[in-house]
Short mmCIF file of C-alpha atoms in Angstrom, two decimals:
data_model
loop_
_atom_site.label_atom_id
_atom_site.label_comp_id
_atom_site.label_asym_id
_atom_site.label_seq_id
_atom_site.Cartn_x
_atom_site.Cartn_y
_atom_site.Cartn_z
CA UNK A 505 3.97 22.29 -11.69
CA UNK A 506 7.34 19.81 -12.44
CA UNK A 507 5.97 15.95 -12.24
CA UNK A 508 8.07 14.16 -9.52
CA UNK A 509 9.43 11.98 -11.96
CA UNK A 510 11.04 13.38 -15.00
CA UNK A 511 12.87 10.68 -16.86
CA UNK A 512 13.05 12.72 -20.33
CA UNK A 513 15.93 13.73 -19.00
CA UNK A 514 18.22 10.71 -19.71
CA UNK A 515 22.04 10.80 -19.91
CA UNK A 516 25.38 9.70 -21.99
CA UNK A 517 27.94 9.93 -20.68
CA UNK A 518 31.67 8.55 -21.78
CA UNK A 519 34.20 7.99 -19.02
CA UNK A 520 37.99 8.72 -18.88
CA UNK A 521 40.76 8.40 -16.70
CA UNK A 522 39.50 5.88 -13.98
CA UNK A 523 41.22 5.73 -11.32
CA UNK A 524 41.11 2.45 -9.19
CA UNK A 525 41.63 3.19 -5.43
CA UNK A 526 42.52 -0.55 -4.33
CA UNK A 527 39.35 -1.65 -5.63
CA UNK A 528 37.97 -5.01 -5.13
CA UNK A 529 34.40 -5.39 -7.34
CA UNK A 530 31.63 -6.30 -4.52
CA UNK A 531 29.87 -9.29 -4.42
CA UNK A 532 26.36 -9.25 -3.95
CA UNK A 533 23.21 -11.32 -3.24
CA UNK A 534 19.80 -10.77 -4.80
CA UNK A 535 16.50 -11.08 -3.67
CA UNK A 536 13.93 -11.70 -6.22
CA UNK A 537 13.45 -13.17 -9.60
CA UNK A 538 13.66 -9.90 -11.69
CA UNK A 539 10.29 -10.26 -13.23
CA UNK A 540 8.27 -7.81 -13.14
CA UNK A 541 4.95 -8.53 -10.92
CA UNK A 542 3.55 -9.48 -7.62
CA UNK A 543 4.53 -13.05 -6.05
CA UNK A 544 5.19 -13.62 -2.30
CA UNK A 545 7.74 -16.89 -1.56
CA UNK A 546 11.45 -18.03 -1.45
CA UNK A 547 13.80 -15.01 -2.67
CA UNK A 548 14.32 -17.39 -5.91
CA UNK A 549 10.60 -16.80 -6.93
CA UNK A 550 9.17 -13.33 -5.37
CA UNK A 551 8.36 -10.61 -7.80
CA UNK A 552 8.26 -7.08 -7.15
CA UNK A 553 6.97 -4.16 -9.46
CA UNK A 554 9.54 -1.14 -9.10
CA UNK A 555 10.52 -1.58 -5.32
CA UNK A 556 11.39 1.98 -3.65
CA UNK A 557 12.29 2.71 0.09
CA UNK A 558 13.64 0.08 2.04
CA UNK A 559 14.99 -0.17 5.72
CA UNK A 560 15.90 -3.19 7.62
CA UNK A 561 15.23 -3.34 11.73
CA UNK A 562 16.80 -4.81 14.86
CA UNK A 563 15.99 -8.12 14.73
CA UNK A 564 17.08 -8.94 10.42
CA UNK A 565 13.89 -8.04 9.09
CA UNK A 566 13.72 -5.82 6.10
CA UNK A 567 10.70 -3.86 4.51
CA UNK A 568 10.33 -2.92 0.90
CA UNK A 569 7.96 -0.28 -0.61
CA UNK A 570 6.91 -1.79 -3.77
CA UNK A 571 5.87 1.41 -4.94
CA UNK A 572 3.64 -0.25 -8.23
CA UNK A 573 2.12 -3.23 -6.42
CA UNK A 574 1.18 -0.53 -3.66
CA UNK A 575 2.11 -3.05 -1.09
CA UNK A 576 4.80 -3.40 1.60
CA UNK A 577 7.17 -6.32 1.49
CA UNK A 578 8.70 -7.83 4.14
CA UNK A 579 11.77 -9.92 4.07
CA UNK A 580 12.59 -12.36 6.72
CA UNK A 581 13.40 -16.34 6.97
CA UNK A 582 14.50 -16.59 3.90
CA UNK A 583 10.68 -15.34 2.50
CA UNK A 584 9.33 -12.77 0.81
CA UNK A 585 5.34 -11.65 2.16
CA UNK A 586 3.20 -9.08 1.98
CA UNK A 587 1.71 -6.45 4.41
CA UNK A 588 -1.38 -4.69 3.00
CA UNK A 589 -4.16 -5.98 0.24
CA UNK A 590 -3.04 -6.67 -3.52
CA UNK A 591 -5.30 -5.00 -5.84
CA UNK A 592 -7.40 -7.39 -8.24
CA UNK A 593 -7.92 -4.43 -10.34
CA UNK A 594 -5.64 -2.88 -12.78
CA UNK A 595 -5.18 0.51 -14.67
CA UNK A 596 -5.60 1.50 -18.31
CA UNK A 597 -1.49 0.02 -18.47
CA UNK A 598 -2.22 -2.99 -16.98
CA UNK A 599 -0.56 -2.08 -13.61
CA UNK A 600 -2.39 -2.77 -9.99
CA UNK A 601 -4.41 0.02 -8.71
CA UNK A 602 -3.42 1.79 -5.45
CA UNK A 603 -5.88 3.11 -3.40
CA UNK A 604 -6.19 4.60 0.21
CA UNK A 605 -7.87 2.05 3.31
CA UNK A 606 -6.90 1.82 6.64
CA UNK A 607 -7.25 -1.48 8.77
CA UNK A 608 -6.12 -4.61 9.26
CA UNK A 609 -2.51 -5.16 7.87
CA UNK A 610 -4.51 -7.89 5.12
CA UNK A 611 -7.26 -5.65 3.88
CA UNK A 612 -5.06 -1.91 4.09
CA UNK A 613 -4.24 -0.37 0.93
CA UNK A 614 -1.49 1.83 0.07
CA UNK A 615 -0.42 4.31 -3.49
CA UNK A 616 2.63 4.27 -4.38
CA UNK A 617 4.03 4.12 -1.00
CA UNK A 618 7.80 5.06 -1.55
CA UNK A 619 10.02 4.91 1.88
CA UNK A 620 9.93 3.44 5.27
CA UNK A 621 11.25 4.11 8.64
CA UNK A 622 11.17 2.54 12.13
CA UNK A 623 10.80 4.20 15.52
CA UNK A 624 12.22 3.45 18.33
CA UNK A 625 9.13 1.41 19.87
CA UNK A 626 9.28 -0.71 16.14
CA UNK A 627 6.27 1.05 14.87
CA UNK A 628 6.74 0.67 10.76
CA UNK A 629 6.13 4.78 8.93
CA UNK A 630 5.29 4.26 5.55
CA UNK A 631 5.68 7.50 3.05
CA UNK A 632 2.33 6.83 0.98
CA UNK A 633 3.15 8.80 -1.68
CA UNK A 634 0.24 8.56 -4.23
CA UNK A 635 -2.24 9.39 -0.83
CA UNK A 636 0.20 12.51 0.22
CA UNK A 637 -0.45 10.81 4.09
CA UNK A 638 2.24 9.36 5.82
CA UNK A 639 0.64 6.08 7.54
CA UNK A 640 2.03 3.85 10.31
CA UNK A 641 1.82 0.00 11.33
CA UNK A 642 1.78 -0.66 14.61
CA UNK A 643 -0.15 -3.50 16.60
CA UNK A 644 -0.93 -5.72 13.14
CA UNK A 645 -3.13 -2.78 11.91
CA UNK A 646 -2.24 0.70 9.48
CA UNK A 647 -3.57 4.12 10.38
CA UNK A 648 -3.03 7.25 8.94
CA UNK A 649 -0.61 9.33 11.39
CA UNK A 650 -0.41 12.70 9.41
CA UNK A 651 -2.21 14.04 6.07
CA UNK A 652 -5.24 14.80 4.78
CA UNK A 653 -5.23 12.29 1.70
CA UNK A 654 -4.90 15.03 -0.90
CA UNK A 655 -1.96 17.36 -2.64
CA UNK A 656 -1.51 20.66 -0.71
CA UNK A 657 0.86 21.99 1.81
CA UNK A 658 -0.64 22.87 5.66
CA UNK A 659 1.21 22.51 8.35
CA UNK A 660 -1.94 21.12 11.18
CA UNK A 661 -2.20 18.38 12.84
CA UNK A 662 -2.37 14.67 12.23
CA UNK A 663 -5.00 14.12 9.45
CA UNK A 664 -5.14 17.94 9.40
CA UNK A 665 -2.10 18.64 7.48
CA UNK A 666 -1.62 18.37 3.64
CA UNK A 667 1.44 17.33 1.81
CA UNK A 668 2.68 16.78 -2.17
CA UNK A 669 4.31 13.71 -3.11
CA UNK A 670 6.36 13.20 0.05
CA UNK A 671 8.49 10.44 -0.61
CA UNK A 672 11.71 10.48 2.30
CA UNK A 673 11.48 9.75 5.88
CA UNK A 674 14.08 9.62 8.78
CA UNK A 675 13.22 9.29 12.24
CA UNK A 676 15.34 10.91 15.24
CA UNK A 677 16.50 9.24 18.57
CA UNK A 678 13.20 11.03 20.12
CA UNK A 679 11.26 9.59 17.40
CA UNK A 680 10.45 12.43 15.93
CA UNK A 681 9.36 11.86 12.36
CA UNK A 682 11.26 14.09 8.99
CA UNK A 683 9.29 13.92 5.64
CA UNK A 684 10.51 14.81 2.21
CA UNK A 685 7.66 16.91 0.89
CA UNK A 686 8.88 16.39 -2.73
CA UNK A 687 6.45 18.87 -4.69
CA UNK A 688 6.28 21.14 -1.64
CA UNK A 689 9.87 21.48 -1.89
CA UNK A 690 10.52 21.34 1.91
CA UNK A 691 11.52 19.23 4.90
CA UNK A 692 8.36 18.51 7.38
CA UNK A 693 8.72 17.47 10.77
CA UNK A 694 6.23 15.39 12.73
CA UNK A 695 6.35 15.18 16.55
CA UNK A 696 5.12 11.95 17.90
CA UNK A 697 2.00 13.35 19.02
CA UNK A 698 1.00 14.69 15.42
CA UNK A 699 2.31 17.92 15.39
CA UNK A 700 3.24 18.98 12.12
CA UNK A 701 5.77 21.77 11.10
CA UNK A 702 7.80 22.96 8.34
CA UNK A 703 11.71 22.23 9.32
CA UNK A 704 13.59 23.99 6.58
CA UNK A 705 12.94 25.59 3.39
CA UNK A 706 10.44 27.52 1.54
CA UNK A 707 7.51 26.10 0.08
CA UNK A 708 7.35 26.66 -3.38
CA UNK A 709 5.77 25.86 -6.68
CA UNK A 710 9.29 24.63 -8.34
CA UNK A 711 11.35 24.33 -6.28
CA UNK A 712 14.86 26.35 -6.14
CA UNK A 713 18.51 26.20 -4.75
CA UNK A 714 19.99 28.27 -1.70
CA UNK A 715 22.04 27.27 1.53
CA UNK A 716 21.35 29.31 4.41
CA UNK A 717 19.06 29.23 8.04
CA UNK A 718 15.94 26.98 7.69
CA UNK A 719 14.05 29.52 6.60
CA UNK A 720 16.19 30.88 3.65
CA UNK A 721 17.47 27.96 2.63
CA UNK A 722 15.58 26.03 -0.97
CA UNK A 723 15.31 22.71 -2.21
CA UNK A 724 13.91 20.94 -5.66
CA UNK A 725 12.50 18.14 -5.23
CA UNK A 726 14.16 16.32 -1.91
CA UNK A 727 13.82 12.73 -2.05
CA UNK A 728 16.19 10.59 0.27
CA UNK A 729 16.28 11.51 4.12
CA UNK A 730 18.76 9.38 6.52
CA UNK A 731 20.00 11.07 10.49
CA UNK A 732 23.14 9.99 11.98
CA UNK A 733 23.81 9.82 15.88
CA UNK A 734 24.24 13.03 16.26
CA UNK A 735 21.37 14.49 15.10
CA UNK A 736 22.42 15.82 11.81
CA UNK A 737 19.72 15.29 8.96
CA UNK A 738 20.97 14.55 5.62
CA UNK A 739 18.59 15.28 2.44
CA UNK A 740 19.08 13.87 -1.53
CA UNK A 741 18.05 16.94 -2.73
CA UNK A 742 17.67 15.22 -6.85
CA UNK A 743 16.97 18.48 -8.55
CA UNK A 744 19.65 20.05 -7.47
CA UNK A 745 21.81 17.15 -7.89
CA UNK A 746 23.43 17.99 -4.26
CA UNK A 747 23.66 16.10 -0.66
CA UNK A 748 22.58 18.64 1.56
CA UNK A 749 22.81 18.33 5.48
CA UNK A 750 20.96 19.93 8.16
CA UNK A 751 22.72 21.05 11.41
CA UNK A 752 22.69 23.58 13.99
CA UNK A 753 19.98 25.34 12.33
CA UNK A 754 21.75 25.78 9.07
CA UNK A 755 21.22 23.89 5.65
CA UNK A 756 24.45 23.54 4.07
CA UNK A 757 26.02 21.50 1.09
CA UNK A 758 28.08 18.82 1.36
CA UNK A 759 28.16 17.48 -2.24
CA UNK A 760 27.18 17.90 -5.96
CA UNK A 761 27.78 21.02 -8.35
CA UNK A 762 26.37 22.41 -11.40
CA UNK A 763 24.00 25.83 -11.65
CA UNK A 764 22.65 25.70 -15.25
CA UNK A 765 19.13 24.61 -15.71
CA UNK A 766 17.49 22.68 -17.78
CA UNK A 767 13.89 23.46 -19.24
CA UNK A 768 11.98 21.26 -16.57
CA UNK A 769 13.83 23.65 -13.87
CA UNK A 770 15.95 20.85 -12.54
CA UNK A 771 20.44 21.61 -12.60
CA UNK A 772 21.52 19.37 -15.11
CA UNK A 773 23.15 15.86 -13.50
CA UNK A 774 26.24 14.67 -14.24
CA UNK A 775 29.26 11.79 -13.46
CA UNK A 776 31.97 12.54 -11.86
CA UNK A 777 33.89 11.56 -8.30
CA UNK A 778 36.91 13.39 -6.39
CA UNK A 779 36.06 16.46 -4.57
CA UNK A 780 33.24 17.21 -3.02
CA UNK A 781 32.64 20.52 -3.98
CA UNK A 782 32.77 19.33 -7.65
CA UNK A 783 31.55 15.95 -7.83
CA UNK A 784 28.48 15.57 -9.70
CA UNK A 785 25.41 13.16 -9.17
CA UNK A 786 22.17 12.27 -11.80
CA UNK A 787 18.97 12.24 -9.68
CA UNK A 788 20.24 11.25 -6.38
CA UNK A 789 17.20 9.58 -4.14
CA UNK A 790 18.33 6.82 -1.44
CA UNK A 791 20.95 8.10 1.43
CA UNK A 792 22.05 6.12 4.58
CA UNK A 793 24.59 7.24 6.98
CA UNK A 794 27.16 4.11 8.48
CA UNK A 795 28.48 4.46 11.52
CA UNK A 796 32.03 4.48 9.74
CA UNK A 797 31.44 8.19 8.41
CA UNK A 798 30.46 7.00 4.81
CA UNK A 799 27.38 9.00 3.57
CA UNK A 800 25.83 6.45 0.66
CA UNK A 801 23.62 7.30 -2.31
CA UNK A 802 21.59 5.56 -4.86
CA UNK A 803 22.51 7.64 -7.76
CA UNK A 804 19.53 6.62 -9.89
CA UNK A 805 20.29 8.05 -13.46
CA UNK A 806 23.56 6.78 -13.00
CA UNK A 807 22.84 3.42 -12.05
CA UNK A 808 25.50 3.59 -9.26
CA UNK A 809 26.27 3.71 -5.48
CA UNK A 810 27.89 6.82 -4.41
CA UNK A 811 29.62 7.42 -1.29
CA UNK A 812 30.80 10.26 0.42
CA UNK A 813 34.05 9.86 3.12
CA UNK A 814 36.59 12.92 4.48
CA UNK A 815 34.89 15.28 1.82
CA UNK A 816 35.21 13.05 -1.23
CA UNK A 817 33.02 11.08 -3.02
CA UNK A 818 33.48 7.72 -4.54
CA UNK A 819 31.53 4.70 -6.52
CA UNK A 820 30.78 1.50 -5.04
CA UNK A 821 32.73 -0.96 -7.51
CA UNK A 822 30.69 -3.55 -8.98
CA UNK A 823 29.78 -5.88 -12.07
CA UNK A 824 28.89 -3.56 -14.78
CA UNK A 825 25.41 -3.22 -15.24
CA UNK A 826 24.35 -4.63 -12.25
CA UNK A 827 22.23 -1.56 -10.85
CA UNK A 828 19.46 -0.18 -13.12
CA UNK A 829 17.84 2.58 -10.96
CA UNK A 830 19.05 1.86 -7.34
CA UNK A 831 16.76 4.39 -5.66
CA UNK A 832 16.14 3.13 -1.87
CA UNK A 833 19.32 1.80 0.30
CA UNK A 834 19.63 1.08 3.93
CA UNK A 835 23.19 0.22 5.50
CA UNK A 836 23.80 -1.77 8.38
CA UNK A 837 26.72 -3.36 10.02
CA UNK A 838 28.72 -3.25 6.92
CA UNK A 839 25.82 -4.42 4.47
CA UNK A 840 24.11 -2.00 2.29
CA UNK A 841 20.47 -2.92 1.02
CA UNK A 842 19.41 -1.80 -2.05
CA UNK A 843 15.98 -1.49 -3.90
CA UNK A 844 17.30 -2.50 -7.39
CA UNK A 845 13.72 -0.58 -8.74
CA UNK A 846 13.72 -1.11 -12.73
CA UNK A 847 15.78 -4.88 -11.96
CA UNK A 848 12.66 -5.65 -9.79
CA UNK A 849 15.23 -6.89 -7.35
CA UNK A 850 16.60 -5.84 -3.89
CA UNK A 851 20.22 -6.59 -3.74
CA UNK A 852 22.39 -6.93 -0.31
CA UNK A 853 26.29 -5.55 -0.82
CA UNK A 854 29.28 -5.88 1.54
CA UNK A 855 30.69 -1.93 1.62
CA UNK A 856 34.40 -1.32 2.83
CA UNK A 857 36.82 1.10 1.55
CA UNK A 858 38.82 -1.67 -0.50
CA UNK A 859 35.70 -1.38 -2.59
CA UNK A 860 35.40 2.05 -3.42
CA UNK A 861 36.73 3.78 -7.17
CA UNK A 862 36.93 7.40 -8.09
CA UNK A 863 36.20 8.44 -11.79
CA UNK A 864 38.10 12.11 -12.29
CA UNK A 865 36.72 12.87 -15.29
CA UNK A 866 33.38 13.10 -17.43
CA UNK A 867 32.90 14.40 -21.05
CA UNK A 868 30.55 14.09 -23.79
CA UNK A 869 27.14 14.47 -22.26
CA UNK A 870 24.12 14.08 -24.64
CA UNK A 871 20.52 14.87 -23.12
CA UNK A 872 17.40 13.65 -24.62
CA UNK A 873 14.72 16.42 -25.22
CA UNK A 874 11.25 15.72 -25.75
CA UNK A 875 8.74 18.03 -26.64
CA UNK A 876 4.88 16.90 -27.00
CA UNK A 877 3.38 16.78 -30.78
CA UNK A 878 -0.36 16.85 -30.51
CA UNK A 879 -1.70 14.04 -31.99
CA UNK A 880 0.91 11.78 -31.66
CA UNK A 881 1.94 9.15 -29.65
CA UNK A 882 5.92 9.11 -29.35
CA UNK A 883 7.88 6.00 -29.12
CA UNK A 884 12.03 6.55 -28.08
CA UNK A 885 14.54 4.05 -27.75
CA UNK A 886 17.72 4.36 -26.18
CA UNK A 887 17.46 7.90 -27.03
CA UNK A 888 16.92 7.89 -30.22
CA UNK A 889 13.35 8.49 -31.35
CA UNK A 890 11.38 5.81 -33.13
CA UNK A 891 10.12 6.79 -37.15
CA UNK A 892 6.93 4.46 -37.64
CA UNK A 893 6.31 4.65 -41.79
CA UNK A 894 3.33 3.36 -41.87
CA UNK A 895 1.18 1.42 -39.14
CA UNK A 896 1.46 3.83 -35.82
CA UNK A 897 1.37 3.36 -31.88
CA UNK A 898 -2.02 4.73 -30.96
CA UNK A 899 -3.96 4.07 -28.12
CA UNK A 900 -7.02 1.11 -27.40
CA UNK A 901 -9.18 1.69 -24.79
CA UNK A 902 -6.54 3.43 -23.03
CA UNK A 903 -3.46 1.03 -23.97
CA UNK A 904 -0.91 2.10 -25.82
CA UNK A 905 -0.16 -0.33 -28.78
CA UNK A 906 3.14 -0.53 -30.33
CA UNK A 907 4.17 -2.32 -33.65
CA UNK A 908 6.15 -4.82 -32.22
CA UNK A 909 8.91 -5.26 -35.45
CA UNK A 910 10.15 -1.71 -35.61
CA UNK A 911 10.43 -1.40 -32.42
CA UNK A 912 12.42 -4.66 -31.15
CA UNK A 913 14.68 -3.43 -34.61
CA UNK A 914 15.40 -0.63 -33.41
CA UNK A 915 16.56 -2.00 -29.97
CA UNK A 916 18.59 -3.80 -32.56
CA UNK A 917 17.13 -6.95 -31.97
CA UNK A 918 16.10 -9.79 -35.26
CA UNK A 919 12.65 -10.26 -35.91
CA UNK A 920 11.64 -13.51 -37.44
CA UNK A 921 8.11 -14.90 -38.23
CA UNK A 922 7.27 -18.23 -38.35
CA UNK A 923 3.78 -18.32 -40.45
CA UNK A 924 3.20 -22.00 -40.19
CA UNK A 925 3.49 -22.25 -36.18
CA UNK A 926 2.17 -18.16 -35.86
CA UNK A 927 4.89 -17.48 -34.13
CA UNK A 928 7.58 -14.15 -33.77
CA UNK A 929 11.26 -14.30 -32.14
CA UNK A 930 12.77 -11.61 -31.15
CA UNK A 931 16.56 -12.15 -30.45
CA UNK A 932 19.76 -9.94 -29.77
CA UNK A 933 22.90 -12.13 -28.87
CA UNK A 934 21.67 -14.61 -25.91
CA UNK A 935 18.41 -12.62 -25.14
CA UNK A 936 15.86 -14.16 -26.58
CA UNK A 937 11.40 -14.07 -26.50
CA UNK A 938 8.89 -15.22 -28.94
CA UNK A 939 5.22 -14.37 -29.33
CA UNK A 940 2.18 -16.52 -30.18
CA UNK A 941 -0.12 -14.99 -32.49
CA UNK A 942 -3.29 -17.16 -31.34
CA UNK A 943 -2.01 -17.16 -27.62
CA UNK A 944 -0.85 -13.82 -26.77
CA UNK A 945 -2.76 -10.52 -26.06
CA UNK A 946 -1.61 -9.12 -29.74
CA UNK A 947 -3.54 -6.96 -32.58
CA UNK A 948 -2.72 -7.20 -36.32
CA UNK A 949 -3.47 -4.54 -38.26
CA UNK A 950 -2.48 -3.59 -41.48
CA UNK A 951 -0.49 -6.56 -41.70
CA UNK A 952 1.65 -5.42 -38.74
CA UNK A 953 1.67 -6.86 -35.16
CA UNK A 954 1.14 -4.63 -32.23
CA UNK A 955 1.44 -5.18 -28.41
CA UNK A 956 0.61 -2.86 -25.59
CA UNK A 957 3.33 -1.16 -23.39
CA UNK A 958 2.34 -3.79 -20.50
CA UNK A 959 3.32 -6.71 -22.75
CA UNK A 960 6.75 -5.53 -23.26
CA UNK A 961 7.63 -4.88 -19.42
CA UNK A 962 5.90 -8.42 -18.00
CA UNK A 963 6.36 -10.90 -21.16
CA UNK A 964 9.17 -9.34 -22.80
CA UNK A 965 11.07 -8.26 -20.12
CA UNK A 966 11.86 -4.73 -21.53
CA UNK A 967 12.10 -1.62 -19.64
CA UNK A 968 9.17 0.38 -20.11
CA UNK A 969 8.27 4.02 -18.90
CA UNK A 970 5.47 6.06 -20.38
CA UNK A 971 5.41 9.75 -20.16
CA UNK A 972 1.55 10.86 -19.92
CA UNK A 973 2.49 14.72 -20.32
CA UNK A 974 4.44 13.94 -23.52
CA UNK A 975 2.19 11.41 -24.55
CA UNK A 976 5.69 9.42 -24.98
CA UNK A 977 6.70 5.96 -24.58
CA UNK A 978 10.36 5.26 -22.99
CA UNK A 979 11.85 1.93 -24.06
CA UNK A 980 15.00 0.00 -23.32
CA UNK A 981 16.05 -3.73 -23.09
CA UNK A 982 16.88 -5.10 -19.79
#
């Protein structure tokens, strides 16, 4: 079975022949401080730990799954505060635990909860991924509305029915309740009294690719749901790289091409804007629908906002590099919200068409393959894989240690020491960090320095991902 996140699969691509369509670049407002952790308070200060599905609601106020503290945010006044209990244990990487309690909104816990919805009645759906349950706050208190708390695929009622890494949810004008059953590779449906149902597609294993009734039709890995005003249902289907709608019965695609495969049985992603039909998207997960007509979409590989209007799809223009894996948006009255997941930020755009660019072509793509080597631990940075001579990464008491010099080199960073105060700096043009030898959590051995994987993503600030079924480390600076 394909994991839900496959990030081997990371793209170059080289651009040519941009085309400007009266763009303006967007200016934008952040919420957070970018550092990577848990802290409630002014937007300045808050830290979030790779924040997922967000929605806002009638009255301003807008939730955030913060997938890796296994909380829910909320955003209001000016604040940042938490619903559900912060874990005061942590994993073998340093990371909060999730876990699976329902009760009071102070002592629930959540697992990698990854989208939220509102019904009509302002009842709050969370997707809790990491439980496979989709739970609900209502009344200052979270219950479990559907699921069984384990991986599986049943279609019963309420706490009856099994899913596999949902992670989507839309919600129709009858409140009826859609779920992206990511590893089931289907669309659920959820009455409000509990009754469960698969809406379209065939559950499989790995998922596949085929328009058609809701019973022929296949998905790979749907992420992003969103439902306009007329009822039609519009899915992120990432492995196929596609926006797919649902209406009248039918499954049909709107946008996205590409048919050959990669080994992890997802259609290889690509750049590229203009028509439709041959536009091409890199992991597509958040969609919103704005009562304008645009379709938008957090292209995460791409680091970009797409958006679909009168069959073609454009970028959102803005500063360069100021996305890194926008993965849950929400769009109201002109204002698209977007979980900014590996920035640790959310971010709040004004959308118009002034603002919009088309890139017409794409060449030179260069995909990074990893294969597992027993017995070694794998380190790769920005694509290129990392050749340790002599002192290796290896693992302590489940952490993975790095040497610290060879890699920050090869992120082409300097390495100084300074034996007299014990101390490293590690600089590449402005960035800089230093280390204390007697201060910080490091191990010498061999006469190298090594720091576990959590080090680098909270103190350093790089951008960390470890691969467990490649027994690979994924690095990059910020």
């Amino acid at each position: 079975m394909k994991k839900v996140f496959l990030t081997l699969m990371m793209v170059i691509f080289v651009f040519s022949n941009t085309v400007f369509v009266n763009a303006e670049e967007v200016n934008f407002e952040s919420i957070g401080s970018g550092n990577l952790g848990y802290k409630d308070g002014d937007f300045s200060v808050a830290e979030f730990r790779f924040p997922y599905g967000i929605i806002k609601n009638k009255d301003g106020e807008i939730f955030v799954a913060d997938s890796y503290n296994h909380v829910i945010r909320k955003i209001s006044g000016g604040k940042v505060s938490t619903i559900g209990a912060y874990s005061k244990y942590v994993d073998h990487y340093g990371f909060p635990t999730g876990a699976y309690v329902d009760g009071g909104i102070a002592e629930a816990r959540f697992n990698e909860p990854r989208d939220i919805a509102i019904d009509s009645k302002g009842n709050i759906f969370v997707v809790d991924t990491g439980n496979h349950v989709i739970r609900v706050i209502k009344d200052n208190k979270v219950y479990t509305f559907a699921g069984a708390g384990e991986a599986g695929f049943a279609d019963k009622k309420g706490t009856e029915a099994k899913f596999n890494q949902p992670s989507g949810i839309a919600i129709d004008k009858d409140d009826n309740l859609y779920i992206a059953d990511t590893l089931n590779h289907v669309i659920r449906k959820i009455t409000p009294a509990g009754e469960i149902s698969t809406y379209a597609g065939k559950r499989s294993d790995d998922g596949d690719y085929q328009d058609g009734s809701l019973e022929e039709a296949r998905f790979n890995e749907p992420t992003g749901l969103a439902i306009d005003g007329q009822g039609t249902l519009y899915v992120a289907d990432s492995g196929n790289q596609r926006i797919r709608i649902i209406k009248d019965n039918k499954v049909i695609t709107i946008a996205g091409s590409g048919t050959e495969k990669n080994d992890a049985g997802y259609i290889i992603g690509g750049y590229k804007d203009g028509a439709a039909s041959q536009a091409q998207f890199n992991f597509p997960k958040g969609i919103d629908v704005s009562n304008e007509g645009m379709i938008l979409i957090g292209d995460m590989f791409n680091n970009q906002i797409r958006v679909i209007k009168d069959n073609q799809v454009y970028t959102l223009k803005t500063a360069d590099g100021v996305l890194y894996g926008p993965v849950g948006i929400s769009y109201s009255n002109g204002s698209l919200y977007v979980s900014d997941m590996w920035n640790n930020k959310v971010k709040k755009f004004e959308v118009n068409e002034s603002n919009l660019i088309q890139v017409e072509e794409t060449e030179g793509e260069d995909f990074l393959q990893i294969t597992l080597i027993p017995g070694e631990i794998q380190v790769w940075v920005n694509g290129s894989k990392v050749e340790f001579t002599d002192v290796k990464p290896y693992k302590d008491n489940g952490k993975v240690m790095v040497p610290i010099r060879k890699l920050s080199e090869s992120l082409g960073a300097k390495v100084t020491y300074d034996a007299a105060k014990k101390e490293i700096t590690i600089q590449k043009d402005e960035w800089k960090k230093q280390i204390f030898i007697n201060k910080d959590p490091v191990i010498l051995k061999d006469g190298r320095i090594l720091v576990h994987t959590r080090f680098l993503t909270e103190n350093l600030g790089y951008h960390v991902e470890w691969l467990d079924e490649y027994d690979t480390v994924l690095v990059t600076l910020p």
